[in-house]
Amino acid sequence: MRETCLVMEADVRVLEERILRDGKNLGGGILKVDSFVNHQVDPLLMDACGKEFAQRFALVGATKILTAEISGIAPALTTAIHLGLPVVYARKTKPITMPDQVYLTLAPSHTKGRMVELIVSPEYLANGEKVLIIDDFLASGQTILGLARLAEAAGSRIVGIGALIEKTFEGGRAALKTLGVPIESLACITSLEDDQILFGEPL
Amino acid sequence: MRETCLVMEADVRVLEERILRDGKNLGGGILKVDSFVNHQVDPLLMDACGKEFAQRFALVGATKILTAEISGIAPALTTAIHLGLPVVYARKTKPITMPDQVYLTLAPSHTKGRMVELIVSPEYLANGEKVLIIDDFLASGQTILGLARLAEAAGSRIVGIGALIEKTFEGGRAALKTLGVPIESLACITSLEDDQILFGEPL
């Protein structure tokens, strides 16, 4: 089973190559990466991506990493391992272990076609925290904006945003500009039209 | 924030110590470990747990790691990093990227108080796979039995079961005995009565 595990090393283009090899353009702007990111995870690729994020955000002074369950957990965790920082994942349903008073916001889910809740306990997001947001996709930016609202509600400050895969044609980077923080994506897709997967630079 | 990150090294008792320090006995058999496992994750502790699982299961010949979203992802991923194996997490809702034909089973959720679906795509669980199951808790064993049913439906064979935290008083180990595979837990809780957290040996 080792053939599914690639090492990114210094060359971040290995994620692009993996998307070209194993990603599936399902049409309608949907890229399926279930064989190495979203259902099956390639741990060594994910570790290499975490290492890359850790390098790119080494100097932003983050004290905590924030992501959204479910697909954000893997890249956020490997980034957290390399930065030595705790990671908090916003829940989409409130577990019984969570206090009654929580930070909660709504964000539209592209893949679910409805609004989902993003919930963080005040226990783990404190006033003055410097938050690095890591997620699997940067598409419309709405999930990440939701995470930023949670952080701001807690009195935390966003210091950076990282996504494994950016889809520039959904405009997320522009939506996040108001946050005024560095935004890094490891693979930047400019078009999924005509059954193709085209890479390029962020807009 | 670094004070929340401990290194397990060779001594697996660091997880027990962490549970005693930061775990909360909520009563009714519920142990809250949201500050380092289930909502906020301590990545270095999780990495050390993954390394420990990798050592304990080094010789079982696993070709794939299987877990259930959401809380199983972190320990399964760090184990996968140390074993160099792909990890699949069973979904609880079917994403639009998944084919129509899936492996699906139902398992009772202790913390949700209802049945939840566990769904794996046949794309990532093949005939002949040797599956190591990793999860955060071993309580009644029902989630792990559900994962085992999915693996068996796919023609895979379970070769080991690992859980961060076992609650012996819920009888999960006995329920899993029929699978006939090694079961490893890194912290074994024998009682949560009278506001205490007591550790001991598996039954």
PDB file of C-alpha atoms in Angstrom, chain A residues 4-198:
ATOM      1  CA  THR A   4      -0.056   5.764  -2.290  1.00  0.00           C
ATOM      2  CA  CYS A   5       2.396   7.611  -0.051  1.00  0.00           C
ATOM      3  CA  LEU A   6       4.544  10.304  -1.575  1.00  0.00           C
ATOM      4  CA  VAL A   7       6.938  12.574   0.223  1.00  0.00           C
ATOM      5  CA  MET A   8       6.629  16.250  -0.564  1.00  0.00           C
ATOM      6  CA  GLU A   9      10.164  17.248   0.465  1.00  0.00           C
ATOM      7  CA  ALA A  10      10.943  20.784  -0.567  1.00  0.00           C
ATOM      8  CA  ASP A  11       8.825  20.552  -3.672  1.00  0.00           C
ATOM      9  CA  VAL A  12       5.249  21.501  -2.988  1.00  0.00           C
ATOM     10  CA  ARG A  13       4.310  20.642  -6.560  1.00  0.00           C
ATOM     11  CA  VAL A  14       3.962  17.032  -5.450  1.00  0.00           C
ATOM     12  CA  LEU A  15       0.457  17.945  -4.247  1.00  0.00           C
ATOM     13  CA  GLU A  16      -0.392  19.272  -7.711  1.00  0.00           C
ATOM     14  CA  GLU A  17       1.002  16.114  -9.256  1.00  0.00           C
ATOM     15  CA  ARG A  18      -1.050  14.005  -6.898  1.00  0.00           C
ATOM     16  CA  ILE A  19      -4.199  15.954  -7.765  1.00  0.00           C
ATOM     17  CA  LEU A  20      -3.515  15.426 -11.464  1.00  0.00           C
ATOM     18  CA  ARG A  21      -2.907  11.713 -10.928  1.00  0.00           C
ATOM     19  CA  ASP A  22      -5.610  10.816  -8.397  1.00  0.00           C
ATOM     20  CA  GLY A  23      -8.009  13.776  -8.256  1.00  0.00           C
ATOM     21  CA  LYS A  24     -11.285  13.528 -10.141  1.00  0.00           C
ATOM     22  CA  ASN A  25     -13.043  16.460 -11.745  1.00  0.00           C
ATOM     23  CA  LEU A  26     -16.703  15.627 -11.084  1.00  0.00           C
ATOM     24  CA  GLY A  27     -17.985  18.690 -12.949  1.00  0.00           C
ATOM     25  CA  GLY A  28     -19.842  21.643 -11.499  1.00  0.00           C
ATOM     26  CA  GLY A  29     -16.626  22.898  -9.901  1.00  0.00           C
ATOM     27  CA  ILE A  30     -16.306  19.825  -7.666  1.00  0.00           C
ATOM     28  CA  LEU A  31     -12.872  18.247  -7.325  1.00  0.00           C
ATOM     29  CA  LYS A  32     -12.843  14.822  -5.704  1.00  0.00           C
ATOM     30  CA  VAL A  33      -9.702  14.129  -3.711  1.00  0.00           C
ATOM     31  CA  ASP A  34     -11.198  11.344  -1.595  1.00  0.00           C
ATOM     32  CA  SER A  35      -8.310   8.975  -2.237  1.00  0.00           C
ATOM     33  CA  PHE A  36      -5.684  11.081  -0.447  1.00  0.00           C
ATOM     34  CA  VAL A  37      -7.374  13.955   1.463  1.00  0.00           C
ATOM     35  CA  ASN A  38     -11.087  13.561   2.224  1.00  0.00           C
ATOM     36  CA  HIS A  39     -11.957   9.939   2.928  1.00  0.00           C
ATOM     37  CA  GLN A  40      -8.715   8.076   2.534  1.00  0.00           C
ATOM     38  CA  VAL A  41      -5.766  10.150   3.729  1.00  0.00           C
ATOM     39  CA  ASP A  42      -2.189   9.761   2.569  1.00  0.00           C
ATOM     40  CA  PRO A  43      -0.415  10.413   5.874  1.00  0.00           C
ATOM     41  CA  LEU A  44       3.022  11.114   4.443  1.00  0.00           C
ATOM     42  CA  LEU A  45       1.669  13.565   1.894  1.00  0.00           C
ATOM     43  CA  MET A  46      -0.356  15.205   4.681  1.00  0.00           C
ATOM     44  CA  ASP A  47       2.704  15.339   6.905  1.00  0.00           C
ATOM     45  CA  ALA A  48       4.697  16.985   4.123  1.00  0.00           C
ATOM     46  CA  CYS A  49       1.914  19.549   3.619  1.00  0.00           C
ATOM     47  CA  GLY A  50       1.887  20.254   7.366  1.00  0.00           C
ATOM     48  CA  LYS A  51       5.635  20.767   7.291  1.00  0.00           C
ATOM     49  CA  GLU A  52       5.273  23.168   4.379  1.00  0.00           C
ATOM     50  CA  PHE A  53       2.584  25.182   6.210  1.00  0.00           C
ATOM     51  CA  ALA A  54       4.783  25.235   9.301  1.00  0.00           C
ATOM     52  CA  GLN A  55       7.603  26.733   7.268  1.00  0.00           C
ATOM     53  CA  ARG A  56       5.399  29.307   5.537  1.00  0.00           C
ATOM     54  CA  PHE A  57       3.803  30.410   8.805  1.00  0.00           C
ATOM     55  CA  ALA A  58       6.871  30.071  11.016  1.00  0.00           C
ATOM     56  CA  LEU A  59       7.077  33.808  11.659  1.00  0.00           C
ATOM     57  CA  VAL A  60       3.439  34.844  12.134  1.00  0.00           C
ATOM     58  CA  GLY A  61       3.545  34.195  15.893  1.00  0.00           C
ATOM     59  CA  ALA A  62       0.579  31.808  16.017  1.00  0.00           C
ATOM     60  CA  THR A  63      -0.371  30.413  19.423  1.00  0.00           C
ATOM     61  CA  LYS A  64      -3.141  28.116  18.192  1.00  0.00           C
ATOM     62  CA  ILE A  65      -4.345  26.436  15.008  1.00  0.00           C
ATOM     63  CA  LEU A  66      -8.048  26.469  14.165  1.00  0.00           C
ATOM     64  CA  THR A  67      -9.819  24.314  11.610  1.00  0.00           C
ATOM     65  CA  ALA A  68     -13.275  22.878  10.909  1.00  0.00           C
ATOM     66  CA  GLU A  69     -14.222  19.228  11.237  1.00  0.00           C
ATOM     67  CA  ILE A  70     -14.016  16.964   9.318  1.00  0.00           C
ATOM     68  CA  SER A  71     -11.651  17.366   6.410  1.00  0.00           C
ATOM     69  CA  GLY A  72      -9.618  20.155   7.970  1.00  0.00           C
ATOM     70  CA  ILE A  73      -8.426  17.968  10.824  1.00  0.00           C
ATOM     71  CA  ALA A  74      -5.697  16.079   8.957  1.00  0.00           C
ATOM     72  CA  PRO A  75      -3.790  19.069   7.494  1.00  0.00           C
ATOM     73  CA  ALA A  76      -4.320  21.125  10.662  1.00  0.00           C
ATOM     74  CA  LEU A  77      -2.972  18.320  12.832  1.00  0.00           C
ATOM     75  CA  THR A  78       0.183  17.770  10.796  1.00  0.00           C
ATOM     76  CA  THR A  79       0.807  21.532  10.712  1.00  0.00           C
ATOM     77  CA  ALA A  80       0.304  21.586  14.490  1.00  0.00           C
ATOM     78  CA  ILE A  81       2.803  18.766  14.949  1.00  0.00           C
ATOM     79  CA  HIS A  82       5.445  20.725  13.034  1.00  0.00           C
ATOM     80  CA  LEU A  83       4.695  24.015  14.803  1.00  0.00           C
ATOM     81  CA  GLY A  84       4.230  22.437  18.251  1.00  0.00           C
ATOM     82  CA  LEU A  85       0.913  24.249  18.718  1.00  0.00           C
ATOM     83  CA  PRO A  86      -2.461  22.972  19.920  1.00  0.00           C
ATOM     84  CA  VAL A  87      -5.158  22.622  17.271  1.00  0.00           C
ATOM     85  CA  VAL A  88      -8.855  23.237  17.801  1.00  0.00           C
ATOM     86  CA  TYR A  89     -11.415  21.917  15.350  1.00  0.00           C
ATOM     87  CA  ALA A  90     -14.760  23.650  15.235  1.00  0.00           C
ATOM     88  CA  ARG A  91     -17.560  21.125  15.697  1.00  0.00           C
ATOM     89  CA  LYS A  92     -20.593  21.016  13.412  1.00  0.00           C
ATOM     90  CA  THR A  93     -22.813  19.483  16.081  1.00  0.00           C
ATOM     91  CA  LYS A  94     -22.546  20.268  19.766  1.00  0.00           C
ATOM     92  CA  PRO A  95     -21.329  17.240  21.736  1.00  0.00           C
ATOM     93  CA  ILE A  96     -22.685  16.549  25.221  1.00  0.00           C
ATOM     94  CA  THR A  97     -19.268  17.335  26.680  1.00  0.00           C
ATOM     95  CA  MET A  98     -19.479  20.975  25.529  1.00  0.00           C
ATOM     96  CA  PRO A  99     -20.708  23.708  27.888  1.00  0.00           C
ATOM     97  CA  ASP A 100     -24.037  25.442  27.182  1.00  0.00           C
ATOM     98  CA  GLN A 101     -22.359  28.732  26.352  1.00  0.00           C
ATOM     99  CA  VAL A 102     -20.436  28.417  23.087  1.00  0.00           C
ATOM    100  CA  TYR A 103     -19.232  30.441  20.135  1.00  0.00           C
ATOM    101  CA  LEU A 104     -21.442  29.500  17.192  1.00  0.00           C
ATOM    102  CA  THR A 105     -21.705  30.778  13.661  1.00  0.00           C
ATOM    103  CA  LEU A 106     -23.323  29.596  10.449  1.00  0.00           C
ATOM    104  CA  ALA A 107     -21.524  28.991   7.187  1.00  0.00           C
ATOM    105  CA  PRO A 108     -22.847  27.697   3.867  1.00  0.00           C
ATOM    106  CA  SER A 109     -21.536  24.255   2.981  1.00  0.00           C
ATOM    107  CA  HIS A 110     -20.720  23.887  -0.688  1.00  0.00           C
ATOM    108  CA  THR A 111     -20.766  20.097  -0.622  1.00  0.00           C
ATOM    109  CA  LYS A 112     -23.842  19.795   1.589  1.00  0.00           C
ATOM    110  CA  GLY A 113     -25.917  22.471  -0.140  1.00  0.00           C
ATOM    111  CA  ARG A 114     -27.107  23.981   3.157  1.00  0.00           C
ATOM    112  CA  MET A 115     -25.930  26.059   6.114  1.00  0.00           C
ATOM    113  CA  VAL A 116     -23.878  24.256   8.739  1.00  0.00           C
ATOM    114  CA  GLU A 117     -23.054  25.343  12.269  1.00  0.00           C
ATOM    115  CA  LEU A 118     -19.475  25.927  13.353  1.00  0.00           C
ATOM    116  CA  ILE A 119     -19.131  25.682  17.122  1.00  0.00           C
ATOM    117  CA  VAL A 120     -16.149  26.305  19.387  1.00  0.00           C
ATOM    118  CA  SER A 121     -16.073  26.084  23.147  1.00  0.00           C
ATOM    119  CA  PRO A 122     -14.831  29.227  24.934  1.00  0.00           C
ATOM    120  CA  GLU A 123     -12.643  26.862  26.967  1.00  0.00           C
ATOM    121  CA  TYR A 124     -10.227  26.470  24.065  1.00  0.00           C
ATOM    122  CA  LEU A 125     -10.310  29.797  22.289  1.00  0.00           C
ATOM    123  CA  ALA A 126      -9.144  32.537  24.580  1.00  0.00           C
ATOM    124  CA  ASN A 127      -8.884  36.278  24.495  1.00  0.00           C
ATOM    125  CA  GLY A 128      -5.563  37.327  22.959  1.00  0.00           C
ATOM    126  CA  GLU A 129      -4.911  34.069  21.131  1.00  0.00           C
ATOM    127  CA  LYS A 130      -3.145  34.380  17.752  1.00  0.00           C
ATOM    128  CA  VAL A 131      -4.895  31.997  15.440  1.00  0.00           C
ATOM    129  CA  LEU A 132      -3.627  30.281  12.308  1.00  0.00           C
ATOM    130  CA  ILE A 133      -6.510  28.833  10.262  1.00  0.00           C
ATOM    131  CA  ILE A 134      -5.764  25.671   8.267  1.00  0.00           C
ATOM    132  CA  ASP A 135      -8.312  23.913   6.043  1.00  0.00           C
ATOM    133  CA  ASP A 136      -8.386  21.477   3.162  1.00  0.00           C
ATOM    134  CA  PHE A 137     -10.059  23.738   0.600  1.00  0.00           C
ATOM    135  CA  LEU A 138     -10.185  27.466  -0.013  1.00  0.00           C
ATOM    136  CA  ALA A 139     -13.157  27.851  -2.373  1.00  0.00           C
ATOM    137  CA  SER A 140     -15.719  30.563  -1.599  1.00  0.00           C
ATOM    138  CA  GLY A 141     -13.923  31.268   1.669  1.00  0.00           C
ATOM    139  CA  GLN A 142     -17.161  31.071   3.656  1.00  0.00           C
ATOM    140  CA  THR A 143     -16.038  28.319   6.048  1.00  0.00           C
ATOM    141  CA  ILE A 144     -12.808  30.167   6.765  1.00  0.00           C
ATOM    142  CA  LEU A 145     -14.706  33.433   7.276  1.00  0.00           C
ATOM    143  CA  GLY A 146     -16.912  31.556   9.724  1.00  0.00           C
ATOM    144  CA  LEU A 147     -13.858  30.347  11.622  1.00  0.00           C
ATOM    145  CA  ALA A 148     -12.529  33.913  11.656  1.00  0.00           C
ATOM    146  CA  ARG A 149     -15.824  35.137  13.137  1.00  0.00           C
ATOM    147  CA  LEU A 150     -15.538  32.539  15.912  1.00  0.00           C
ATOM    148  CA  ALA A 151     -11.977  33.633  16.650  1.00  0.00           C
ATOM    149  CA  GLU A 152     -12.968  37.285  16.704  1.00  0.00           C
ATOM    150  CA  ALA A 153     -15.901  36.555  19.001  1.00  0.00           C
ATOM    151  CA  ALA A 154     -13.404  34.994  21.396  1.00  0.00           C
ATOM    152  CA  GLY A 155     -11.171  38.071  21.260  1.00  0.00           C
ATOM    153  CA  SER A 156      -8.542  36.164  19.287  1.00  0.00           C
ATOM    154  CA  ARG A 157      -6.726  37.532  16.290  1.00  0.00           C
ATOM    155  CA  ILE A 158      -6.247  35.712  12.960  1.00  0.00           C
ATOM    156  CA  VAL A 159      -2.595  35.738  11.900  1.00  0.00           C
ATOM    157  CA  GLY A 160      -2.657  33.528   8.818  1.00  0.00           C
ATOM    158  CA  ILE A 161      -4.742  31.280   6.590  1.00  0.00           C
ATOM    159  CA  GLY A 162      -3.547  28.112   4.883  1.00  0.00           C
ATOM    160  CA  ALA A 163      -5.414  25.760   2.547  1.00  0.00           C
ATOM    161  CA  LEU A 164      -4.202  22.641   0.823  1.00  0.00           C
ATOM    162  CA  ILE A 165      -6.154  23.365  -2.345  1.00  0.00           C
ATOM    163  CA  GLU A 166      -7.416  26.721  -3.582  1.00  0.00           C
ATOM    164  CA  LYS A 167     -10.053  27.064  -6.299  1.00  0.00           C
ATOM    165  CA  THR A 168      -9.400  30.584  -7.523  1.00  0.00           C
ATOM    166  CA  PHE A 169     -12.575  30.697  -9.622  1.00  0.00           C
ATOM    167  CA  GLU A 170     -14.745  30.695  -6.482  1.00  0.00           C
ATOM    168  CA  GLY A 171     -13.303  33.979  -5.274  1.00  0.00           C
ATOM    169  CA  GLY A 172     -12.411  32.990  -1.709  1.00  0.00           C
ATOM    170  CA  ARG A 173      -9.129  34.869  -1.602  1.00  0.00           C
ATOM    171  CA  ALA A 174     -10.881  38.155  -2.369  1.00  0.00           C
ATOM    172  CA  ALA A 175     -13.502  37.425   0.297  1.00  0.00           C
ATOM    173  CA  LEU A 176     -10.740  36.903   2.865  1.00  0.00           C
ATOM    174  CA  LYS A 177      -8.768  40.040   1.925  1.00  0.00           C
ATOM    175  CA  THR A 178     -10.500  42.102   4.588  1.00  0.00           C
ATOM    176  CA  LEU A 179      -8.813  39.979   7.250  1.00  0.00           C
ATOM    177  CA  GLY A 180      -5.470  41.421   6.159  1.00  0.00           C
ATOM    178  CA  VAL A 181      -3.419  38.301   6.840  1.00  0.00           C
ATOM    179  CA  PRO A 182      -1.147  36.113   4.702  1.00  0.00           C
ATOM    180  CA  ILE A 183      -3.045  33.450   2.737  1.00  0.00           C
ATOM    181  CA  GLU A 184      -1.156  30.399   1.528  1.00  0.00           C
ATOM    182  CA  SER A 185      -2.436  27.544  -0.619  1.00  0.00           C
ATOM    183  CA  LEU A 186      -0.297  24.585  -1.615  1.00  0.00           C
ATOM    184  CA  ALA A 187      -2.083  23.848  -4.893  1.00  0.00           C
ATOM    185  CA  CYS A 188      -3.911  26.545  -6.770  1.00  0.00           C
ATOM    186  CA  ILE A 189      -6.555  25.458  -9.272  1.00  0.00           C
ATOM    187  CA  THR A 190      -7.665  28.098 -11.737  1.00  0.00           C
ATOM    188  CA  SER A 191     -10.162  26.058 -13.750  1.00  0.00           C
ATOM    189  CA  LEU A 192     -12.114  22.816 -13.605  1.00  0.00           C
ATOM    190  CA  GLU A 193     -13.896  23.416 -16.891  1.00  0.00           C
ATOM    191  CA  ASP A 194     -14.069  20.965 -19.797  1.00  0.00           C
ATOM    192  CA  ASP A 195     -13.030  17.996 -17.637  1.00  0.00           C
ATOM    193  CA  GLN A 196      -9.613  19.544 -17.056  1.00  0.00           C
ATOM    194  CA  ILE A 197      -7.721  20.476 -13.893  1.00  0.00           C
ATOM    195  CA  LEU A 198      -5.672  23.620 -14.525  1.00  0.00           C
TER     196      LEU A 198
END
